[in-house]
Short mmCIF file of C-alpha atoms and ligand atoms in Angstrom, two decimals:
data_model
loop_
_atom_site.label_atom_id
_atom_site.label_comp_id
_atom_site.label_asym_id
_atom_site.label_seq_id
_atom_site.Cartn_x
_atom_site.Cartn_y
_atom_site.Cartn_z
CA UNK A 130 -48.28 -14.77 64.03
CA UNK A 131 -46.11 -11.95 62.78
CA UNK A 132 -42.77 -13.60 62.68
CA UNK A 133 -40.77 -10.53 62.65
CA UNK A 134 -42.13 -8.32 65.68
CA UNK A 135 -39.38 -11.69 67.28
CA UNK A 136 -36.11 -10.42 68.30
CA UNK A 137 -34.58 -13.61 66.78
CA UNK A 138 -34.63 -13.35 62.48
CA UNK A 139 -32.66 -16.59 62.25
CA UNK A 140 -34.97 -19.13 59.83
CA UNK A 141 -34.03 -22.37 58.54
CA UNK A 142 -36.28 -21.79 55.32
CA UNK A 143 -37.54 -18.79 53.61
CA UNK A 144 -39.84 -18.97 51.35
CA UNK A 145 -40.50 -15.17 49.00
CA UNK A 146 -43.58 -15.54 47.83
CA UNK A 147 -47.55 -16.37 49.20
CA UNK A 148 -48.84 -17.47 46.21
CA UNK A 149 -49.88 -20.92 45.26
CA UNK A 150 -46.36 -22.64 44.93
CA UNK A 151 -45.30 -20.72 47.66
CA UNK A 152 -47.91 -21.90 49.86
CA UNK A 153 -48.18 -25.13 49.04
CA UNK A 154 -44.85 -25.55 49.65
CA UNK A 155 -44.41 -23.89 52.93
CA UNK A 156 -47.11 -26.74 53.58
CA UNK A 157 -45.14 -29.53 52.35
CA UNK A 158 -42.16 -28.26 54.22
CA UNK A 159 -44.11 -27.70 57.83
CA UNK A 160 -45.45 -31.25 57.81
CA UNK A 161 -42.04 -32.35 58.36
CA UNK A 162 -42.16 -30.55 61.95
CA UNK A 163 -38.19 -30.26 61.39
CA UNK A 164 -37.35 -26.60 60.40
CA UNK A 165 -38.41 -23.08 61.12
CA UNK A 166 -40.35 -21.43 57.98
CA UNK A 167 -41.02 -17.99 56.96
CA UNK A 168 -42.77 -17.14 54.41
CA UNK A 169 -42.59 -13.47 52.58
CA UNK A 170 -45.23 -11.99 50.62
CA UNK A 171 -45.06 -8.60 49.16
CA UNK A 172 -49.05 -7.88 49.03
CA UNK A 173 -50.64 -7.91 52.59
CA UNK A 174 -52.15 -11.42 53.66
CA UNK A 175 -55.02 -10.47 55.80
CA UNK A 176 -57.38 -9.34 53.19
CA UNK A 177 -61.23 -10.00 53.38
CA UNK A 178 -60.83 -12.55 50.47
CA UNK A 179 -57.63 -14.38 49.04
CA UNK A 180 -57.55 -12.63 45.49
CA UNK A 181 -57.47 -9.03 47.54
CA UNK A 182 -53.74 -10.27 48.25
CA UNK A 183 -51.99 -12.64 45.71
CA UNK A 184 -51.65 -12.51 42.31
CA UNK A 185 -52.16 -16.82 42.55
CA UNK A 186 -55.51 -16.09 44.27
CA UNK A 187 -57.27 -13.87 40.94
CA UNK A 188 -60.47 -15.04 39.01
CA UNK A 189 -58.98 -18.21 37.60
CA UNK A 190 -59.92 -21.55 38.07
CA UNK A 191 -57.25 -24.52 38.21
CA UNK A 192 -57.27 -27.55 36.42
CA UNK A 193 -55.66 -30.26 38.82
CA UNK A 194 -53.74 -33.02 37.99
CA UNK A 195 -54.27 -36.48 39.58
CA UNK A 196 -50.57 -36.19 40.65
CA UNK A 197 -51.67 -33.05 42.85
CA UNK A 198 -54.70 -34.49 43.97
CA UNK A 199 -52.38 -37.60 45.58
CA UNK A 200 -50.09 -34.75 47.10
CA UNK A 201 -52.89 -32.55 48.69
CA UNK A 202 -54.36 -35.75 49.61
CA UNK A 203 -50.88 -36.39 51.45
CA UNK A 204 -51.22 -32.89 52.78
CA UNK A 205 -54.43 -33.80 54.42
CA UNK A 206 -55.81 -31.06 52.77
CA UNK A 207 -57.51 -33.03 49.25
CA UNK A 208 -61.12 -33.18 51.39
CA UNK A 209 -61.08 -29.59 51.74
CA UNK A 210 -60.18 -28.51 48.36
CA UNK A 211 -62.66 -31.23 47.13
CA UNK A 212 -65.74 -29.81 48.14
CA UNK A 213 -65.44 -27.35 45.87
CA UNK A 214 -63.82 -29.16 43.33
CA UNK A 215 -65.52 -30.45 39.66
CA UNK A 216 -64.25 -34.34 38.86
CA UNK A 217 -63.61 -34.38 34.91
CA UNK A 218 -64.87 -37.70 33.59
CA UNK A 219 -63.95 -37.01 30.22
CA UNK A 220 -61.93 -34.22 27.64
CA UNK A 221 -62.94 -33.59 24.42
CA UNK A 222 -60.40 -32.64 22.24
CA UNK A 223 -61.29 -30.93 18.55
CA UNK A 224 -59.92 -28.76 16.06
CA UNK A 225 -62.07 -26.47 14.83
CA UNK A 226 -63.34 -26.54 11.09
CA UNK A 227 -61.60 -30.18 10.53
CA UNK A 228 -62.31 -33.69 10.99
CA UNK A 229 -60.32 -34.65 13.79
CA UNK A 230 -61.55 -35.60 17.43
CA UNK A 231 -60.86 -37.36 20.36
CA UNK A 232 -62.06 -38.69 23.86
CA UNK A 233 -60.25 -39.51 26.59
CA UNK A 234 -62.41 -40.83 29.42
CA UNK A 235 -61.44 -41.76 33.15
CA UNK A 236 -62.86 -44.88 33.00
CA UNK A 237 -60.66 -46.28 30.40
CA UNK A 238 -57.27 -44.34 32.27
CA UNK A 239 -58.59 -46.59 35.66
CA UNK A 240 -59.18 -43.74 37.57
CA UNK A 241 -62.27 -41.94 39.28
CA UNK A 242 -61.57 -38.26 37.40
CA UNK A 243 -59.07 -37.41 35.08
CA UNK A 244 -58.78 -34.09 37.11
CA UNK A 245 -60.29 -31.36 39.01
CA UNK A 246 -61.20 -28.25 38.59
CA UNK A 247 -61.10 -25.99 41.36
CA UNK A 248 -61.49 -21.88 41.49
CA UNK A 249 -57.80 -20.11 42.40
CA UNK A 250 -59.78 -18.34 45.47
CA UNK A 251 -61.12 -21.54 46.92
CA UNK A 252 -57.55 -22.95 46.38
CA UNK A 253 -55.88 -20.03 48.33
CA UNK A 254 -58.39 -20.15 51.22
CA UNK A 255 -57.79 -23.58 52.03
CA UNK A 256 -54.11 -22.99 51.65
CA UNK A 257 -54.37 -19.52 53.57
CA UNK A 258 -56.33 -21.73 56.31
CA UNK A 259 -53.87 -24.75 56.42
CA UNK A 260 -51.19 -22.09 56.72
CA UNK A 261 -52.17 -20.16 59.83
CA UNK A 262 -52.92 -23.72 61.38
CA UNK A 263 -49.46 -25.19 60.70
CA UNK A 264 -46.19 -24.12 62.23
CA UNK A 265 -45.11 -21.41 59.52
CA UNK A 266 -44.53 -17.92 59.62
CA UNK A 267 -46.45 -15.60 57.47
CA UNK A 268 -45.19 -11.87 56.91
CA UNK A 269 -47.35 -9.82 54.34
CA UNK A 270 -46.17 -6.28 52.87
CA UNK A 271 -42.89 -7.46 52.52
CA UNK A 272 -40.63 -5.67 49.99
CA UNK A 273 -37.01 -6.94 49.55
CA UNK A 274 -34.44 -4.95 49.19
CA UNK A 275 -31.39 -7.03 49.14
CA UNK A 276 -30.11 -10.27 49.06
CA UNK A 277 -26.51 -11.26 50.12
CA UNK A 278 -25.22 -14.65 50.02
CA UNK A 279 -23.35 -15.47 52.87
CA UNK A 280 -21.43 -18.81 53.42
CA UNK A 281 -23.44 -19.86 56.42
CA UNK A 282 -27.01 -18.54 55.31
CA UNK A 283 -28.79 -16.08 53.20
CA UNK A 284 -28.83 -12.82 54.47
CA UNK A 285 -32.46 -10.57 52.95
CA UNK A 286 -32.56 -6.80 54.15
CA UNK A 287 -36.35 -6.10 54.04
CA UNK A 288 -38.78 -3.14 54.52
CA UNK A 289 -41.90 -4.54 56.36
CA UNK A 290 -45.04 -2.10 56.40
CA UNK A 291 -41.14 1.12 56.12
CA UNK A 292 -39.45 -0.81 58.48
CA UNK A 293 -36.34 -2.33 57.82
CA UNK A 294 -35.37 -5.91 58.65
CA UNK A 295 -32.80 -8.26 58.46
CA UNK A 296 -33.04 -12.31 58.09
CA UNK A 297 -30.63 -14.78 57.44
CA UNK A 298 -31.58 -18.14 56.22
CA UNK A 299 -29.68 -20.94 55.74
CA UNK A 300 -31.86 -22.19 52.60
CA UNK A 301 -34.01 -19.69 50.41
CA UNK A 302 -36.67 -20.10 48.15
CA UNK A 303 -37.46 -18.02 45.43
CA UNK A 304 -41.55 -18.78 44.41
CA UNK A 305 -41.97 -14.89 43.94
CA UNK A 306 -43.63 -15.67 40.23
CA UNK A 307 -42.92 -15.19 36.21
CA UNK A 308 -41.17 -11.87 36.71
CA UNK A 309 -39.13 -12.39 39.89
CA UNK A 310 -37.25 -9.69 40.97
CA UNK A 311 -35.24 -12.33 43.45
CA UNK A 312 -34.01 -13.81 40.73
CA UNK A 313 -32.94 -10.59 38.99
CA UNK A 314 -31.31 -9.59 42.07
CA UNK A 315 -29.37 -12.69 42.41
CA UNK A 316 -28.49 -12.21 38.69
CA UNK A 317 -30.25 -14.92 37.82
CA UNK A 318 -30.95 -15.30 33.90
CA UNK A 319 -34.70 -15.33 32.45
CA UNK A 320 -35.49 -16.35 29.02
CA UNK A 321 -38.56 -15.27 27.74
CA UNK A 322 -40.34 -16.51 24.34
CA UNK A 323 -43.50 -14.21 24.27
CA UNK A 324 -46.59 -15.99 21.89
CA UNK A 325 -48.07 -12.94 21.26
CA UNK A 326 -50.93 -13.98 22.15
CA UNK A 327 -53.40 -13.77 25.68
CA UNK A 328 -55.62 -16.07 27.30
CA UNK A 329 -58.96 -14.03 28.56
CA UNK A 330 -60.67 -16.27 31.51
CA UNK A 331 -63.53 -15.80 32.70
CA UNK A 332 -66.31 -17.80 34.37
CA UNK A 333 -69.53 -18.51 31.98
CA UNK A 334 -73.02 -19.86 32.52
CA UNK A 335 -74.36 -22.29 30.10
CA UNK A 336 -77.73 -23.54 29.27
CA UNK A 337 -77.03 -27.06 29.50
CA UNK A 338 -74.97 -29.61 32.29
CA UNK A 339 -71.52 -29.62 31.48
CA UNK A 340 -72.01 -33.38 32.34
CA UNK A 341 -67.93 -33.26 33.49
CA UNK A 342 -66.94 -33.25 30.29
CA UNK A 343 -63.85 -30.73 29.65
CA UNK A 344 -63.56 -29.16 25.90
CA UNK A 345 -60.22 -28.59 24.84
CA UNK A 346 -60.96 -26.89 21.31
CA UNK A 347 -58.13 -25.93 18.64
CA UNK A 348 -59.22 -23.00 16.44
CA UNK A 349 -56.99 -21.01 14.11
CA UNK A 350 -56.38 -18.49 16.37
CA UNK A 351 -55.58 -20.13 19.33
CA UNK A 352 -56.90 -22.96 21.85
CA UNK A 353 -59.58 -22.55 23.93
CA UNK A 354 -60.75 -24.73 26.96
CA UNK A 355 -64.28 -25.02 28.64
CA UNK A 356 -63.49 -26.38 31.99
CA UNK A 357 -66.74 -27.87 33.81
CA UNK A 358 -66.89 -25.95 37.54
CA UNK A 359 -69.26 -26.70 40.04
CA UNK A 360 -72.88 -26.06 40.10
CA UNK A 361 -73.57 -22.55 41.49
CA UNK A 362 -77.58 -21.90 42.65
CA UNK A 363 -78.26 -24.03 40.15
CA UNK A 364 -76.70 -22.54 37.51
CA UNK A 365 -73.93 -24.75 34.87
CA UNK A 366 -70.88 -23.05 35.30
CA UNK A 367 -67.96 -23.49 33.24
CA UNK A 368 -64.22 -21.92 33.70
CA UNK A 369 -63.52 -20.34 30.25
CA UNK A 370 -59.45 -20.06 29.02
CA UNK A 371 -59.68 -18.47 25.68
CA UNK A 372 -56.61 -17.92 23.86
CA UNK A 373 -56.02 -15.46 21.09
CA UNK A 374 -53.98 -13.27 19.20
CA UNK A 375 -53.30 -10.17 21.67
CA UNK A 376 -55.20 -7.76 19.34
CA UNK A 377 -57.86 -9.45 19.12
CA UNK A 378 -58.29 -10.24 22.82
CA UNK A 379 -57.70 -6.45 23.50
CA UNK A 380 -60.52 -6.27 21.56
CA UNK A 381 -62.91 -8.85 23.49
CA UNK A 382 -61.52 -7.39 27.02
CA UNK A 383 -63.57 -3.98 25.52
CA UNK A 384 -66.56 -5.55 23.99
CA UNK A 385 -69.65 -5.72 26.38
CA UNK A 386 -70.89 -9.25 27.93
CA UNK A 387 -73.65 -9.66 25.47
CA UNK A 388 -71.12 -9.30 22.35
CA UNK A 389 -68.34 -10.97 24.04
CA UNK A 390 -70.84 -14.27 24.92
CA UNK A 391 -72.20 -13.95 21.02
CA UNK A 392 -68.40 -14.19 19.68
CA UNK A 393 -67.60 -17.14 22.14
CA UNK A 394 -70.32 -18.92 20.87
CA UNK A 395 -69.59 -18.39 17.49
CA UNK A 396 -65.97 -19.53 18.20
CA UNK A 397 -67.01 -22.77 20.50
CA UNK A 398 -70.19 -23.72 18.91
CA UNK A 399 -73.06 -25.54 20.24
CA UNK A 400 -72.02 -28.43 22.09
CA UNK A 401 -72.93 -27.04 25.36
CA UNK A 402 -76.38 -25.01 24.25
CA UNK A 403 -76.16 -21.44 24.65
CA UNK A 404 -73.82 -19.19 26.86
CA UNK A 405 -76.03 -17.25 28.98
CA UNK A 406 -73.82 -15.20 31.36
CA UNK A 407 -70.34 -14.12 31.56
CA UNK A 408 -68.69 -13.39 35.18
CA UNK A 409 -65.31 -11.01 35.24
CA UNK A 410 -63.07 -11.42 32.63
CA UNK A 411 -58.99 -10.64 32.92
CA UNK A 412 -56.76 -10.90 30.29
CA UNK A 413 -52.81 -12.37 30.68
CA UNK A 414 -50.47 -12.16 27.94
CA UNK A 415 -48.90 -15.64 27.54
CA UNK A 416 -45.09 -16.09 27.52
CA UNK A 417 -42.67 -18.94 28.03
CA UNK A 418 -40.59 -18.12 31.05
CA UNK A 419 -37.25 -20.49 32.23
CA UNK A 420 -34.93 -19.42 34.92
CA UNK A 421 -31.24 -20.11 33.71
CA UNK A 422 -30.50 -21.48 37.16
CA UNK A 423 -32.69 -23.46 39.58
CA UNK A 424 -30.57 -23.96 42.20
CA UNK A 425 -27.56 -22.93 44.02
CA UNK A 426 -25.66 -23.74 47.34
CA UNK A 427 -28.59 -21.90 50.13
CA UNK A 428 -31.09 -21.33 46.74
CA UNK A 429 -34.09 -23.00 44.78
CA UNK A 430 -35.94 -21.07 42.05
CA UNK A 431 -39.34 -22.48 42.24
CA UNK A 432 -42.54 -22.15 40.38
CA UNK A 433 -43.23 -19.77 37.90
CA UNK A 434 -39.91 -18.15 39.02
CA UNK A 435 -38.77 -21.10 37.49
CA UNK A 436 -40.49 -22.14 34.47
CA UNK A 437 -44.16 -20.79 33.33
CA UNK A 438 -45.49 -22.52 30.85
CA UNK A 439 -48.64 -21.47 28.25
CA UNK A 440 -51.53 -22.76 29.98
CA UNK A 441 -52.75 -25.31 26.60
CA UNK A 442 -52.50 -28.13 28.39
CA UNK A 443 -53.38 -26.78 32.23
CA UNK A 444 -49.67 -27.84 33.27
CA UNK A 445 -47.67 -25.05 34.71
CA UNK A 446 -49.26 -25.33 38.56
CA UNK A 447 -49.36 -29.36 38.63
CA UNK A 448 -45.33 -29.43 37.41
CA UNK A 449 -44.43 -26.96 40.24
CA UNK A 450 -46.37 -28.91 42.41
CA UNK A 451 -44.76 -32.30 41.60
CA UNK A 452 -41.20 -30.12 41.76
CA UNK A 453 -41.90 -28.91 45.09
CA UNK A 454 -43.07 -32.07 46.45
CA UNK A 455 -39.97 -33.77 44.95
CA UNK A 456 -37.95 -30.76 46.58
CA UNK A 457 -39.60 -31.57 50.37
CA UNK A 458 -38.60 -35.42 49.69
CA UNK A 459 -34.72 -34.35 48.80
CA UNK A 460 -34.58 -32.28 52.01
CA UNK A 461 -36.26 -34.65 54.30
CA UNK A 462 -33.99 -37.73 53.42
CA UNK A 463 -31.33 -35.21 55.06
CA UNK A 464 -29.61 -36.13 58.40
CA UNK A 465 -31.23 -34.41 61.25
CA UNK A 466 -28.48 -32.43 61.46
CA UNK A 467 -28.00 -31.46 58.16
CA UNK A 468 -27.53 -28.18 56.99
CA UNK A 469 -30.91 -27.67 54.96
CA UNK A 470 -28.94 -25.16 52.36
CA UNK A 471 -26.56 -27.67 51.51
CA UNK A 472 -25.77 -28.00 47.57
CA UNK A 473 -25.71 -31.48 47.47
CA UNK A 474 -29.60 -32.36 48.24
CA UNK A 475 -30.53 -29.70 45.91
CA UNK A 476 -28.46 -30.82 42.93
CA UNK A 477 -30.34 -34.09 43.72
CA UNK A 478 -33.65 -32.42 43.38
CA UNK A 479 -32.55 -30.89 40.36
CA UNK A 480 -31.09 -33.84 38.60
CA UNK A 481 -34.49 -35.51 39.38
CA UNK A 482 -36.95 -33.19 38.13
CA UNK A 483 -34.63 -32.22 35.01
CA UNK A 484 -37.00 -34.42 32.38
CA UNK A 485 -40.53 -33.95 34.15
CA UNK A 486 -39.78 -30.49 33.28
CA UNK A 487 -38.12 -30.57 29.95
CA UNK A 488 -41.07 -33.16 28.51
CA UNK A 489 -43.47 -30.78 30.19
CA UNK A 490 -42.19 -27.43 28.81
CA UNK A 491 -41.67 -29.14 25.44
CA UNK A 492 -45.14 -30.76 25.42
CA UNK A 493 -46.91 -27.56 26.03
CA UNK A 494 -44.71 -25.23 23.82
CA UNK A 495 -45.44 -28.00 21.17
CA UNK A 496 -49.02 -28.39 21.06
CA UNK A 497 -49.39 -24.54 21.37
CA UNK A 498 -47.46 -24.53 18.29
CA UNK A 499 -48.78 -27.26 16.30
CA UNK A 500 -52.40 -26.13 16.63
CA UNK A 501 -51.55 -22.56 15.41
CA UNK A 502 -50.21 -23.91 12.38
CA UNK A 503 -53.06 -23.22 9.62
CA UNK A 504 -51.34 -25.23 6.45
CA UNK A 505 -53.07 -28.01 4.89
CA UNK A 506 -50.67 -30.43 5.00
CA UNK A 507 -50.16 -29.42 9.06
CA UNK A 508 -53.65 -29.75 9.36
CA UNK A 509 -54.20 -32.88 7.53
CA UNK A 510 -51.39 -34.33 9.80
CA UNK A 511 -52.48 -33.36 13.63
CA UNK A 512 -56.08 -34.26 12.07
CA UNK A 513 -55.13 -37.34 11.79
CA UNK A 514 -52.93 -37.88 14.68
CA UNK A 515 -56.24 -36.94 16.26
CA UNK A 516 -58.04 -39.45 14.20
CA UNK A 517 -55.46 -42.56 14.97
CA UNK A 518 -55.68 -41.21 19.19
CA UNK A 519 -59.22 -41.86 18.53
CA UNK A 520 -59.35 -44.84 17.13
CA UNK A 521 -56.02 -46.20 19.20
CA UNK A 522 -56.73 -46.94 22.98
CA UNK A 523 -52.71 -47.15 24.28
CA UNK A 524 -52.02 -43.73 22.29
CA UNK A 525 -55.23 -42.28 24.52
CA UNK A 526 -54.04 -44.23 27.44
CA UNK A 527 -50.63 -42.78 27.18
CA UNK A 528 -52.06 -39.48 26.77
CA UNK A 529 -54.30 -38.99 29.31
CA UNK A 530 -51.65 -40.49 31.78
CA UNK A 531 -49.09 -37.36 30.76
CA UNK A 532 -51.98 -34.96 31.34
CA UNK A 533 -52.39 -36.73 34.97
CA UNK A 534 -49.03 -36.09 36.01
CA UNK A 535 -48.48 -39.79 36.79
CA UNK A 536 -46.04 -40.76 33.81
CA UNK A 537 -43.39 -38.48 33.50
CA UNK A 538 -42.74 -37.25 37.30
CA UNK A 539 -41.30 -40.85 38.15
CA UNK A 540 -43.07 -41.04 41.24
CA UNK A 541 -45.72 -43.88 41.79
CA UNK A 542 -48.61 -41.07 42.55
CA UNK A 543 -51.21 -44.27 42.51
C1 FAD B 852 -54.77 -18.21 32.14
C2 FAD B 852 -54.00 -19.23 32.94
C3 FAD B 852 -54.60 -20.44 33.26
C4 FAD B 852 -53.89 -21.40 33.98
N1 FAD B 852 -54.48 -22.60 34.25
C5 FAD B 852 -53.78 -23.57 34.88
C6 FAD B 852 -54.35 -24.86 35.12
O1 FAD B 852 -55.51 -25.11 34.78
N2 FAD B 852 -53.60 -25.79 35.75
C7 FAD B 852 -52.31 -25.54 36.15
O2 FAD B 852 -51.66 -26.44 36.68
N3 FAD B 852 -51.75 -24.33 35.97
C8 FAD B 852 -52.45 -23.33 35.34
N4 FAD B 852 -51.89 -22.10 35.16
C9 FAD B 852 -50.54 -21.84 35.72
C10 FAD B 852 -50.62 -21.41 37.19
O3 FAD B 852 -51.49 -20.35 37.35
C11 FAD B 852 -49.23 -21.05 37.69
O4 FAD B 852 -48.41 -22.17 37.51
C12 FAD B 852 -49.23 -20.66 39.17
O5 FAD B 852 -49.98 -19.49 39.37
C13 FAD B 852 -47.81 -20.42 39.66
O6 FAD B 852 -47.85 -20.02 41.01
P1 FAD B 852 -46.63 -19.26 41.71
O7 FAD B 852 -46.98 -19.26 43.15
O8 FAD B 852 -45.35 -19.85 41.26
O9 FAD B 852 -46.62 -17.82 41.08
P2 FAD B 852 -47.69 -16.60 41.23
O10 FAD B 852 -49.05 -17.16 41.06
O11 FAD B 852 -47.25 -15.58 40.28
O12 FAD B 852 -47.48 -16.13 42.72
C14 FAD B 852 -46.33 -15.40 43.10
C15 FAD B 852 -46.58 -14.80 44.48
O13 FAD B 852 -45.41 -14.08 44.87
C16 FAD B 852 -45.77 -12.78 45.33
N5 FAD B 852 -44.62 -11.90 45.06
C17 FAD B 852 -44.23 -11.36 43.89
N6 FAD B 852 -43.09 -10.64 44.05
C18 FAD B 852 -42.76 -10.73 45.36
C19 FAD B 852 -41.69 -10.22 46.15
N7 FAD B 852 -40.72 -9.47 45.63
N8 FAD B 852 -41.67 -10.49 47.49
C20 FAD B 852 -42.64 -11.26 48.04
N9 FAD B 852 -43.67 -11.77 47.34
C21 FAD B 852 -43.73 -11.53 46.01
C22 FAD B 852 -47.03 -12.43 44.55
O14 FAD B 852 -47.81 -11.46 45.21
C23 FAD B 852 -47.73 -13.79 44.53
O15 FAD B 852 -48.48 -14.02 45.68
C24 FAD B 852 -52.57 -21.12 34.43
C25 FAD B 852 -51.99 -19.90 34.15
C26 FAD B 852 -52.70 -18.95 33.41
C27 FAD B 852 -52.04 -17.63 33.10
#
């Protein structure tokens, strides 16, 4: 449907941005069959693939939590995503050149996978798909070119394949990504804490089953993760994130496949037998992004508009997932009359996500940190915090829990 050939540009929601927050949301939202949606995307949403139009939909893969498996699930949607999904029985977690190494396995968490991985363009067309089924408008080549607050709505001037539009909203929802120009324009604060370093992903073939075991390997330079994908004609894929000092990975991003798969097997090892094939490879330069403000009276700042995280730990999508959930329950346990931009509902949100995100942020920032660290003494230590994790069920337990999503969020995901 294209939303704005209507006369009428009243919405209850807007949503700027199609990506996978964005979308996902706009789901969450719709299933309430309460509100009229709109979603804005500045890239054009009828491409041949997804990755043609969103920067969500790219090469990558997606590790899911179990907290966003139970909310797809919720969604109706978890079957879908599934059949293209890899269960993760157990992670492996080493640092390279030292002693210390851990396990965590499903089995001993109680659950059937400690997570799923799942490629960003199967992600997005199940998304796309559940979109155009649900009661949601989608507009693509959107570009906006003003927002005013008014004190009844939102008011967005937009330019819509040159033409200009107006909309007013009563509540708007900024899921435009890291950089957001929304949240420039409503002078919304960003800190940014580059790493100087980039993650280069890529898809790999192995020699040998992957046998659902994740790697999660600290080197020197950086962590690097070998995330078990599906089988594809038979060969044993894995979803590479390789993080490195920016130089350096300027340097890889030029090599050719056959010296970029020798240097990745030098760095990894053996574990897995030998890399055979490397698929595209992109390069992102890692920073840690927070918006000053999340929300305001008609406004929510929402995933990576609002906080995006180094990708260590595979967090950043499963914490805006768990916000935006949490941000559907606020505005559902609203009157029926209730003005859906009202402040109070969103402070609520707010006040209930506050340390889901702060342990989150501070958990990834942390271990980025802590495995970059190349002192003895440092090493000696997180070896054998390794070591006791190892040998200490509850500390694995407790572990592999936070990494599910179902500790910290407060919410009894099962
Ligand atoms: C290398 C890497 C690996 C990762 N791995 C994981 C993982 O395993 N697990 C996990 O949970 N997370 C992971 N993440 C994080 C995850 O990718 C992000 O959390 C997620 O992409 C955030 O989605 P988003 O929709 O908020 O933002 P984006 O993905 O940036 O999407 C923003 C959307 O807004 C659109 N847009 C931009 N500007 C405008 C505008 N002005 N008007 C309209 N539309 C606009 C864009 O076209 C895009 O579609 C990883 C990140 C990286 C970099």
């Amino acid at each position: 449907m294209n939303p704005l050939a209507e006369t009428n540009h009243q919405f209850d929601i807007t949503i700027v941005g199609g990506g996978m927050v964005g979308l996902s949301l706009a789901l969450l939202l719709a299933a309430q069959r309460r509100w009229k949606i709109l979603v804005l995307e500045s890239q054009s949403v009828t491409g041949e693939t997804v990755s043609e139009y969103s920067a969500s939909f790219d090469a990558r893969s997606t590790a899911l939590s179990w907290s966003s498996r139970c909310i797809f699930q919720q969604l109706g949607i978890w079957q879908k995503i599934e059949q293209h999904a890899q269960a993760i029985s157990s992670i492996h977690v080493s640092d390279r050149g030292h002693f210390g190494m851990t396990r965590l396995e499903a089995e001993e968490a109680g659950v059937d996978a400690l997570g799923y991985v799942v490629e960003n363009s199967w992600l997005g067309a199940v998304l796309m798909q559940q979109v155009a089924e649900a009661d949601v408008c989608l507009q693509g080549n959107t570009a906006i070119s003003a927002i005013t607050p008014k004190a009844e709505s939102m008011q967005l001037e937009i330019d819509v394949n040159g033409q200009l539009q107006q909309i007013n909203s009563q509540l708007l929802i900024v899921a435009d990504g890291a950089n957001s120009t929304c949240a420039k324009m409503l002078g919304i604060n960003q800190h940014r804490k580059a790493y100087d370093h980039s993650a280069i992903i890529a898809n790999v073939c192995l020699d040998q089953a992957h046998n659902k075991v994740a790697y999660e390997r600290f080197t020197d330079q950086g962590p690097m993760a070998l995330l078990p994908l599906t089988d594809f004609k038979n060969s044993h894929r894995c979803a590479l994130v390789w993080t490195q000092p920016s130089e350096q990975a300027t340097q890889l991003m030029a090599a050719d496949d056959g010296a970029f798969l020798e240097a990745l097997q030098i760095r990894f090892g053996h574990r897995l037998g030998s890399f055979k094939q490397v698929g595209e490879r992109v390069s992102y330069p890692l920073a840690l992004t927070t918006s000053e403000e999340q929300v305001r009276s008609r406004l929510v700042v929402a995933g990576n508009a609002a906080h995006s995280l180094h990708p260590v730990a595979g967090q950043g999508f499963n914490l805006s997932l768990r916000d935006i959930d949490c941000l559907a329950r606020c505005l559902k346990d609203q009157p029926g009359k209730a003005d859906v931009g009202a402040l109070a509902p969103l402070l609520d949100y707010q006040r209930q996500r506050d340390k889901d995100q702060r342990n989150t942020l501070m958990f990834t920032d942390n271990l980025s940190k802590l495995f970059g660290l190349t002192s003895p003494a440092i090493a000696l230590g997180r070896n054998s915090g390794l070591l006791m994790m190892d040998l200490v069920p509850t500390l694995r337990n407790q572990f592999a829990h936070f990494g599910m999503g179902t500790e910290q969020s407060g919410v009894d995901y099962g």
